[in-house]
Amino acid sequence: MSSFGPADEKQRGHKADISGLLHALEMKRQQQVADVLRHNDIDTPPAYRLLDVVAELGDIAAEVNETTGYGTDSTALSLREDELGDALFALLALCEQLDVDADAALSAALAKYEGQSGSDGTPASGD
């Protein structure tokens, strides 16, 4: 049986504070993308932003194909972190262009997935 003293209570409170701080920092990512776009004077219509998202996902798909021998060895899957970062940047840029709060959109999607499961018991989008 474990007991928690004042030091343990303080430790748990500290973890909660750090968790809140990390959440606040994550929410600033969309703002960082917006700042980069403004600083570099990159103003692109939403349709082109979407094409950029699709192109970045295509780069990821190409890397999956190459590293898995076009699907023949799924255990060989290897993805470069920068490719995933490029896709995230493009998606956040699209959110910014459409005036969508990416954090709120992700929270809504998480709630949807957490509240539903498919007929086989796995998470399902319901759409």
Short mmCIF file of N, CA and C in Angstrom, two decimals:
data_model
loop_
_atom_site.label_atom_id
_atom_site.label_comp_id
_atom_site.label_asym_id
_atom_site.label_seq_id
_atom_site.Cartn_x
_atom_site.Cartn_y
_atom_site.Cartn_z
N MET A 1 0.84 -1.17 0.00
CA MET A 1 0.00 0.00 0.00
C MET A 1 0.89 1.23 0.00
N SER A 2 0.61 2.15 -0.88
CA SER A 2 1.43 3.36 -0.95
C SER A 2 0.69 4.52 -0.32
N SER A 3 1.46 5.43 0.22
CA SER A 3 0.86 6.64 0.79
C SER A 3 1.56 7.83 0.18
N PHE A 4 0.85 8.92 0.14
CA PHE A 4 1.39 10.13 -0.45
C PHE A 4 1.51 11.18 0.63
N GLY A 5 2.70 11.68 0.80
CA GLY A 5 2.92 12.76 1.75
C GLY A 5 2.87 14.10 1.04
N PRO A 6 3.15 15.18 1.76
CA PRO A 6 3.12 16.51 1.16
C PRO A 6 4.04 16.65 -0.05
N ALA A 7 5.19 15.99 0.00
CA ALA A 7 6.12 16.07 -1.14
C ALA A 7 5.50 15.41 -2.36
N ASP A 8 4.79 14.28 -2.13
CA ASP A 8 4.15 13.60 -3.25
C ASP A 8 3.03 14.45 -3.83
N GLU A 9 2.25 15.10 -2.98
CA GLU A 9 1.18 15.98 -3.45
C GLU A 9 1.76 17.11 -4.29
N LYS A 10 2.87 17.67 -3.82
CA LYS A 10 3.53 18.75 -4.55
C LYS A 10 4.02 18.25 -5.91
N GLN A 11 4.59 17.04 -5.92
CA GLN A 11 5.08 16.44 -7.16
C GLN A 11 3.94 16.26 -8.16
N ARG A 12 2.79 15.74 -7.70
CA ARG A 12 1.67 15.55 -8.60
C ARG A 12 1.15 16.88 -9.11
N GLY A 13 1.10 17.89 -8.27
CA GLY A 13 0.68 19.22 -8.69
C GLY A 13 1.63 19.79 -9.72
N HIS A 14 2.92 19.54 -9.53
CA HIS A 14 3.95 20.00 -10.47
C HIS A 14 3.75 19.34 -11.82
N LYS A 15 3.43 18.04 -11.83
CA LYS A 15 3.20 17.35 -13.09
C LYS A 15 2.00 17.94 -13.81
N ALA A 16 0.95 18.27 -13.07
CA ALA A 16 -0.22 18.89 -13.68
C ALA A 16 0.13 20.24 -14.27
N ASP A 17 0.96 21.02 -13.56
CA ASP A 17 1.38 22.32 -14.07
C ASP A 17 2.17 22.16 -15.36
N ILE A 18 3.07 21.19 -15.39
CA ILE A 18 3.87 20.95 -16.59
C ILE A 18 2.97 20.51 -17.74
N SER A 19 2.00 19.65 -17.44
CA SER A 19 1.07 19.20 -18.48
C SER A 19 0.32 20.38 -19.09
N GLY A 20 -0.14 21.29 -18.25
CA GLY A 20 -0.84 22.48 -18.74
C GLY A 20 0.06 23.36 -19.58
N LEU A 21 1.31 23.49 -19.15
CA LEU A 21 2.28 24.29 -19.89
C LEU A 21 2.56 23.67 -21.25
N LEU A 22 2.73 22.35 -21.28
CA LEU A 22 2.97 21.67 -22.55
C LEU A 22 1.79 21.84 -23.49
N HIS A 23 0.57 21.77 -22.96
CA HIS A 23 -0.62 21.97 -23.79
C HIS A 23 -0.62 23.38 -24.37
N ALA A 24 -0.29 24.37 -23.55
CA ALA A 24 -0.24 25.75 -24.03
C ALA A 24 0.81 25.92 -25.12
N LEU A 25 1.95 25.28 -24.96
CA LEU A 25 3.00 25.36 -25.98
C LEU A 25 2.56 24.71 -27.28
N GLU A 26 1.87 23.56 -27.18
CA GLU A 26 1.39 22.88 -28.38
C GLU A 26 0.40 23.74 -29.13
N MET A 27 -0.45 24.47 -28.42
CA MET A 27 -1.45 25.31 -29.06
C MET A 27 -0.79 26.45 -29.83
N LYS A 28 0.42 26.79 -29.50
CA LYS A 28 1.12 27.88 -30.17
C LYS A 28 1.72 27.45 -31.51
N ARG A 29 1.72 26.18 -31.81
CA ARG A 29 2.32 25.71 -33.07
C ARG A 29 1.64 26.34 -34.27
N GLN A 30 0.32 26.41 -34.27
CA GLN A 30 -0.39 27.03 -35.39
C GLN A 30 0.01 28.48 -35.52
N GLN A 31 0.18 29.17 -34.40
CA GLN A 31 0.61 30.56 -34.44
C GLN A 31 2.03 30.68 -35.00
N GLN A 32 2.89 29.73 -34.65
CA GLN A 32 4.26 29.74 -35.19
C GLN A 32 4.23 29.57 -36.70
N VAL A 33 3.39 28.67 -37.19
CA VAL A 33 3.26 28.48 -38.64
C VAL A 33 2.76 29.77 -39.27
N ALA A 34 1.76 30.39 -38.66
CA ALA A 34 1.22 31.66 -39.19
C ALA A 34 2.30 32.73 -39.24
N ASP A 35 3.13 32.78 -38.21
CA ASP A 35 4.22 33.77 -38.18
C ASP A 35 5.23 33.52 -39.29
N VAL A 36 5.57 32.26 -39.53
CA VAL A 36 6.51 31.92 -40.62
C VAL A 36 5.92 32.33 -41.96
N LEU A 37 4.64 32.04 -42.16
CA LEU A 37 3.99 32.40 -43.42
C LEU A 37 4.00 33.92 -43.62
N ARG A 38 3.68 34.65 -42.56
CA ARG A 38 3.67 36.12 -42.66
C ARG A 38 5.08 36.67 -42.87
N HIS A 39 6.04 36.17 -42.10
CA HIS A 39 7.42 36.65 -42.20
C HIS A 39 7.99 36.44 -43.60
N ASN A 40 7.61 35.34 -44.22
CA ASN A 40 8.12 35.03 -45.56
C ASN A 40 7.17 35.46 -46.66
N ASP A 41 6.14 36.21 -46.29
CA ASP A 41 5.16 36.74 -47.24
C ASP A 41 4.59 35.64 -48.14
N ILE A 42 4.18 34.55 -47.49
CA ILE A 42 3.61 33.42 -48.22
C ILE A 42 2.10 33.45 -48.02
N ASP A 43 1.41 34.00 -49.01
CA ASP A 43 -0.05 34.08 -48.96
C ASP A 43 -0.59 33.26 -50.11
N THR A 44 -1.17 32.13 -49.78
CA THR A 44 -1.63 31.18 -50.79
C THR A 44 -3.10 30.88 -50.59
N PRO A 45 -3.88 30.81 -51.65
CA PRO A 45 -5.30 30.46 -51.51
C PRO A 45 -5.48 29.07 -50.88
N PRO A 46 -6.60 28.86 -50.20
CA PRO A 46 -6.84 27.57 -49.53
C PRO A 46 -6.72 26.36 -50.45
N ALA A 47 -7.15 26.48 -51.69
CA ALA A 47 -7.06 25.33 -52.61
C ALA A 47 -5.61 24.91 -52.80
N TYR A 48 -4.70 25.87 -52.89
CA TYR A 48 -3.28 25.54 -53.04
C TYR A 48 -2.70 24.99 -51.75
N ARG A 49 -3.19 25.49 -50.62
CA ARG A 49 -2.77 24.94 -49.32
C ARG A 49 -3.15 23.47 -49.24
N LEU A 50 -4.37 23.15 -49.68
CA LEU A 50 -4.82 21.76 -49.65
C LEU A 50 -3.96 20.90 -50.58
N LEU A 51 -3.63 21.42 -51.74
CA LEU A 51 -2.75 20.68 -52.65
C LEU A 51 -1.39 20.44 -52.01
N ASP A 52 -0.91 21.39 -51.22
CA ASP A 52 0.36 21.23 -50.52
C ASP A 52 0.25 20.11 -49.48
N VAL A 53 -0.87 20.06 -48.76
CA VAL A 53 -1.09 18.98 -47.78
C VAL A 53 -1.05 17.63 -48.50
N VAL A 54 -1.77 17.53 -49.60
CA VAL A 54 -1.84 16.27 -50.35
C VAL A 54 -0.45 15.90 -50.89
N ALA A 55 0.30 16.88 -51.37
CA ALA A 55 1.65 16.62 -51.88
C ALA A 55 2.55 16.09 -50.77
N GLU A 56 2.45 16.69 -49.58
CA GLU A 56 3.28 16.23 -48.46
C GLU A 56 2.89 14.81 -48.05
N LEU A 57 1.59 14.52 -48.04
CA LEU A 57 1.15 13.15 -47.74
C LEU A 57 1.63 12.19 -48.83
N GLY A 58 1.68 12.67 -50.07
CA GLY A 58 2.21 11.86 -51.16
C GLY A 58 3.68 11.53 -50.94
N ASP A 59 4.44 12.50 -50.42
CA ASP A 59 5.85 12.25 -50.10
C ASP A 59 5.98 11.16 -49.04
N ILE A 60 5.09 11.20 -48.04
CA ILE A 60 5.10 10.18 -47.00
C ILE A 60 4.75 8.82 -47.60
N ALA A 61 3.73 8.78 -48.44
CA ALA A 61 3.33 7.53 -49.08
C ALA A 61 4.46 6.97 -49.94
N ALA A 62 5.16 7.84 -50.65
CA ALA A 62 6.28 7.39 -51.48
C ALA A 62 7.37 6.78 -50.61
N GLU A 63 7.63 7.40 -49.47
CA GLU A 63 8.66 6.87 -48.57
C GLU A 63 8.23 5.52 -48.00
N VAL A 64 6.96 5.37 -47.69
CA VAL A 64 6.44 4.08 -47.21
C VAL A 64 6.62 3.03 -48.29
N ASN A 65 6.26 3.36 -49.52
CA ASN A 65 6.43 2.42 -50.63
C ASN A 65 7.88 2.00 -50.79
N GLU A 66 8.77 2.97 -50.76
CA GLU A 66 10.18 2.68 -50.97
C GLU A 66 10.76 1.84 -49.84
N THR A 67 10.46 2.20 -48.59
CA THR A 67 11.09 1.50 -47.47
C THR A 67 10.49 0.12 -47.22
N THR A 68 9.29 -0.12 -47.71
CA THR A 68 8.67 -1.44 -47.50
C THR A 68 8.72 -2.32 -48.74
N GLY A 69 9.50 -1.91 -49.72
CA GLY A 69 9.55 -2.68 -50.96
C GLY A 69 8.18 -2.73 -51.61
N TYR A 70 7.55 -1.57 -51.64
CA TYR A 70 6.20 -1.43 -52.19
C TYR A 70 5.21 -2.39 -51.53
N GLY A 71 5.31 -2.43 -50.20
CA GLY A 71 4.35 -3.19 -49.40
C GLY A 71 4.70 -4.64 -49.17
N THR A 72 5.83 -5.10 -49.69
CA THR A 72 6.18 -6.51 -49.53
C THR A 72 6.78 -6.81 -48.16
N ASP A 73 7.28 -5.80 -47.45
CA ASP A 73 7.88 -6.02 -46.13
C ASP A 73 7.47 -4.88 -45.19
N SER A 74 6.31 -5.03 -44.57
CA SER A 74 5.80 -3.96 -43.71
C SER A 74 6.67 -3.73 -42.48
N THR A 75 7.48 -4.71 -42.11
CA THR A 75 8.35 -4.53 -40.94
C THR A 75 9.52 -3.60 -41.25
N ALA A 76 9.76 -3.32 -42.51
CA ALA A 76 10.87 -2.45 -42.90
C ALA A 76 10.47 -0.98 -42.96
N LEU A 77 9.24 -0.68 -42.57
CA LEU A 77 8.74 0.70 -42.65
C LEU A 77 9.67 1.67 -41.94
N SER A 78 10.01 2.72 -42.64
CA SER A 78 10.85 3.77 -42.09
C SER A 78 10.36 5.11 -42.63
N LEU A 79 10.12 6.04 -41.73
CA LEU A 79 9.69 7.38 -42.13
C LEU A 79 10.62 8.41 -41.52
N ARG A 80 10.99 9.38 -42.32
CA ARG A 80 11.81 10.47 -41.80
C ARG A 80 10.91 11.44 -41.05
N GLU A 81 11.35 11.87 -39.90
CA GLU A 81 10.58 12.78 -39.07
C GLU A 81 10.30 14.10 -39.80
N ASP A 82 11.25 14.54 -40.62
CA ASP A 82 11.05 15.82 -41.31
C ASP A 82 9.91 15.74 -42.32
N GLU A 83 9.68 14.55 -42.89
CA GLU A 83 8.55 14.40 -43.83
C GLU A 83 7.23 14.55 -43.10
N LEU A 84 7.14 13.95 -41.91
CA LEU A 84 5.93 14.11 -41.11
C LEU A 84 5.77 15.56 -40.68
N GLY A 85 6.87 16.20 -40.34
CA GLY A 85 6.84 17.61 -39.97
C GLY A 85 6.36 18.49 -41.10
N ASP A 86 6.80 18.20 -42.32
CA ASP A 86 6.35 18.97 -43.49
C ASP A 86 4.84 18.85 -43.67
N ALA A 87 4.32 17.63 -43.47
CA ALA A 87 2.87 17.42 -43.61
C ALA A 87 2.11 18.17 -42.52
N LEU A 88 2.63 18.14 -41.30
CA LEU A 88 1.99 18.88 -40.21
C LEU A 88 2.01 20.38 -40.47
N PHE A 89 3.15 20.88 -40.96
CA PHE A 89 3.25 22.31 -41.28
C PHE A 89 2.21 22.68 -42.33
N ALA A 90 2.11 21.87 -43.38
CA ALA A 90 1.15 22.16 -44.45
C ALA A 90 -0.28 22.13 -43.93
N LEU A 91 -0.59 21.18 -43.06
CA LEU A 91 -1.94 21.09 -42.51
C LEU A 91 -2.25 22.28 -41.60
N LEU A 92 -1.28 22.68 -40.77
CA LEU A 92 -1.49 23.85 -39.91
C LEU A 92 -1.60 25.12 -40.75
N ALA A 93 -0.87 25.20 -41.85
CA ALA A 93 -0.99 26.36 -42.74
C ALA A 93 -2.38 26.41 -43.36
N LEU A 94 -2.92 25.25 -43.72
CA LEU A 94 -4.28 25.19 -44.25
C LEU A 94 -5.29 25.64 -43.18
N CYS A 95 -5.13 25.14 -41.98
CA CYS A 95 -6.01 25.57 -40.88
C CYS A 95 -5.95 27.08 -40.70
N GLU A 96 -4.76 27.61 -40.73
CA GLU A 96 -4.59 29.06 -40.56
C GLU A 96 -5.28 29.82 -41.69
N GLN A 97 -5.10 29.36 -42.92
CA GLN A 97 -5.71 30.02 -44.07
C GLN A 97 -7.23 30.00 -43.99
N LEU A 98 -7.79 28.90 -43.46
CA LEU A 98 -9.24 28.75 -43.36
C LEU A 98 -9.80 29.31 -42.05
N ASP A 99 -8.92 29.85 -41.22
CA ASP A 99 -9.31 30.40 -39.92
C ASP A 99 -9.93 29.33 -39.03
N VAL A 100 -9.33 28.14 -39.06
CA VAL A 100 -9.76 27.01 -38.23
C VAL A 100 -8.76 26.85 -37.10
N ASP A 101 -9.25 26.73 -35.88
CA ASP A 101 -8.40 26.47 -34.73
C ASP A 101 -8.03 24.99 -34.75
N ALA A 102 -6.79 24.68 -35.08
CA ALA A 102 -6.36 23.29 -35.23
C ALA A 102 -6.51 22.52 -33.93
N ASP A 103 -6.23 23.16 -32.80
CA ASP A 103 -6.35 22.48 -31.52
C ASP A 103 -7.81 22.11 -31.24
N ALA A 104 -8.73 23.02 -31.52
CA ALA A 104 -10.15 22.74 -31.31
C ALA A 104 -10.62 21.64 -32.26
N ALA A 105 -10.15 21.67 -33.50
CA ALA A 105 -10.53 20.64 -34.47
C ALA A 105 -10.02 19.27 -34.03
N LEU A 106 -8.79 19.23 -33.53
CA LEU A 106 -8.23 17.96 -33.06
C LEU A 106 -8.96 17.48 -31.81
N SER A 107 -9.29 18.38 -30.92
CA SER A 107 -10.04 18.00 -29.71
C SER A 107 -11.39 17.40 -30.09
N ALA A 108 -12.07 17.99 -31.06
CA ALA A 108 -13.36 17.46 -31.51
C ALA A 108 -13.19 16.07 -32.12
N ALA A 109 -12.14 15.90 -32.91
CA ALA A 109 -11.89 14.59 -33.53
C ALA A 109 -11.57 13.54 -32.47
N LEU A 110 -10.76 13.91 -31.47
CA LEU A 110 -10.44 12.97 -30.40
C LEU A 110 -11.69 12.56 -29.64
N ALA A 111 -12.55 13.52 -29.35
CA ALA A 111 -13.80 13.22 -28.65
C ALA A 111 -14.66 12.27 -29.47
N LYS A 112 -14.67 12.48 -30.78
CA LYS A 112 -15.46 11.63 -31.67
C LYS A 112 -14.91 10.20 -31.64
N TYR A 113 -13.59 10.05 -31.74
CA TYR A 113 -12.99 8.72 -31.75
C TYR A 113 -13.10 8.05 -30.39
N GLU A 114 -12.94 8.82 -29.31
CA GLU A 114 -13.02 8.24 -27.97
C GLU A 114 -14.44 7.77 -27.65
N GLY A 115 -15.44 8.40 -28.24
CA GLY A 115 -16.82 8.07 -27.94
C GLY A 115 -17.43 7.00 -28.83
N GLN A 116 -16.69 6.53 -29.80
CA GLN A 116 -17.25 5.56 -30.75
C GLN A 116 -16.29 4.41 -30.95
N SER A 117 -16.85 3.28 -31.29
CA SER A 117 -16.02 2.17 -31.72
C SER A 117 -16.77 1.41 -32.80
N GLY A 118 -16.03 0.80 -33.67
CA GLY A 118 -16.61 0.05 -34.77
C GLY A 118 -17.21 -1.27 -34.29
N SER A 119 -17.81 -1.98 -35.19
CA SER A 119 -18.44 -3.25 -34.84
C SER A 119 -17.44 -4.28 -34.33
N ASP A 120 -16.17 -4.10 -34.69
CA ASP A 120 -15.14 -5.03 -34.23
C ASP A 120 -14.45 -4.54 -32.95
N GLY A 121 -14.97 -3.44 -32.35
CA GLY A 121 -14.41 -2.93 -31.10
C GLY A 121 -13.25 -1.98 -31.28
N THR A 122 -12.88 -1.68 -32.51
CA THR A 122 -11.80 -0.74 -32.76
C THR A 122 -12.37 0.66 -32.95
N PRO A 123 -11.58 1.69 -32.68
CA PRO A 123 -12.08 3.06 -32.85
C PRO A 123 -12.53 3.30 -34.28
N ALA A 124 -13.63 4.03 -34.42
CA ALA A 124 -14.16 4.36 -35.74
C ALA A 124 -14.57 5.81 -35.75
N SER A 125 -14.47 6.46 -36.89
CA SER A 125 -14.81 7.87 -36.98
C SER A 125 -16.30 8.12 -36.98
N GLY A 126 -17.08 7.14 -37.35
CA GLY A 126 -18.52 7.32 -37.42
C GLY A 126 -18.97 8.01 -38.68
N ASP A 127 -18.05 8.37 -39.53
CA ASP A 127 -18.38 9.03 -40.80
C ASP A 127 -18.18 8.08 -41.96
#
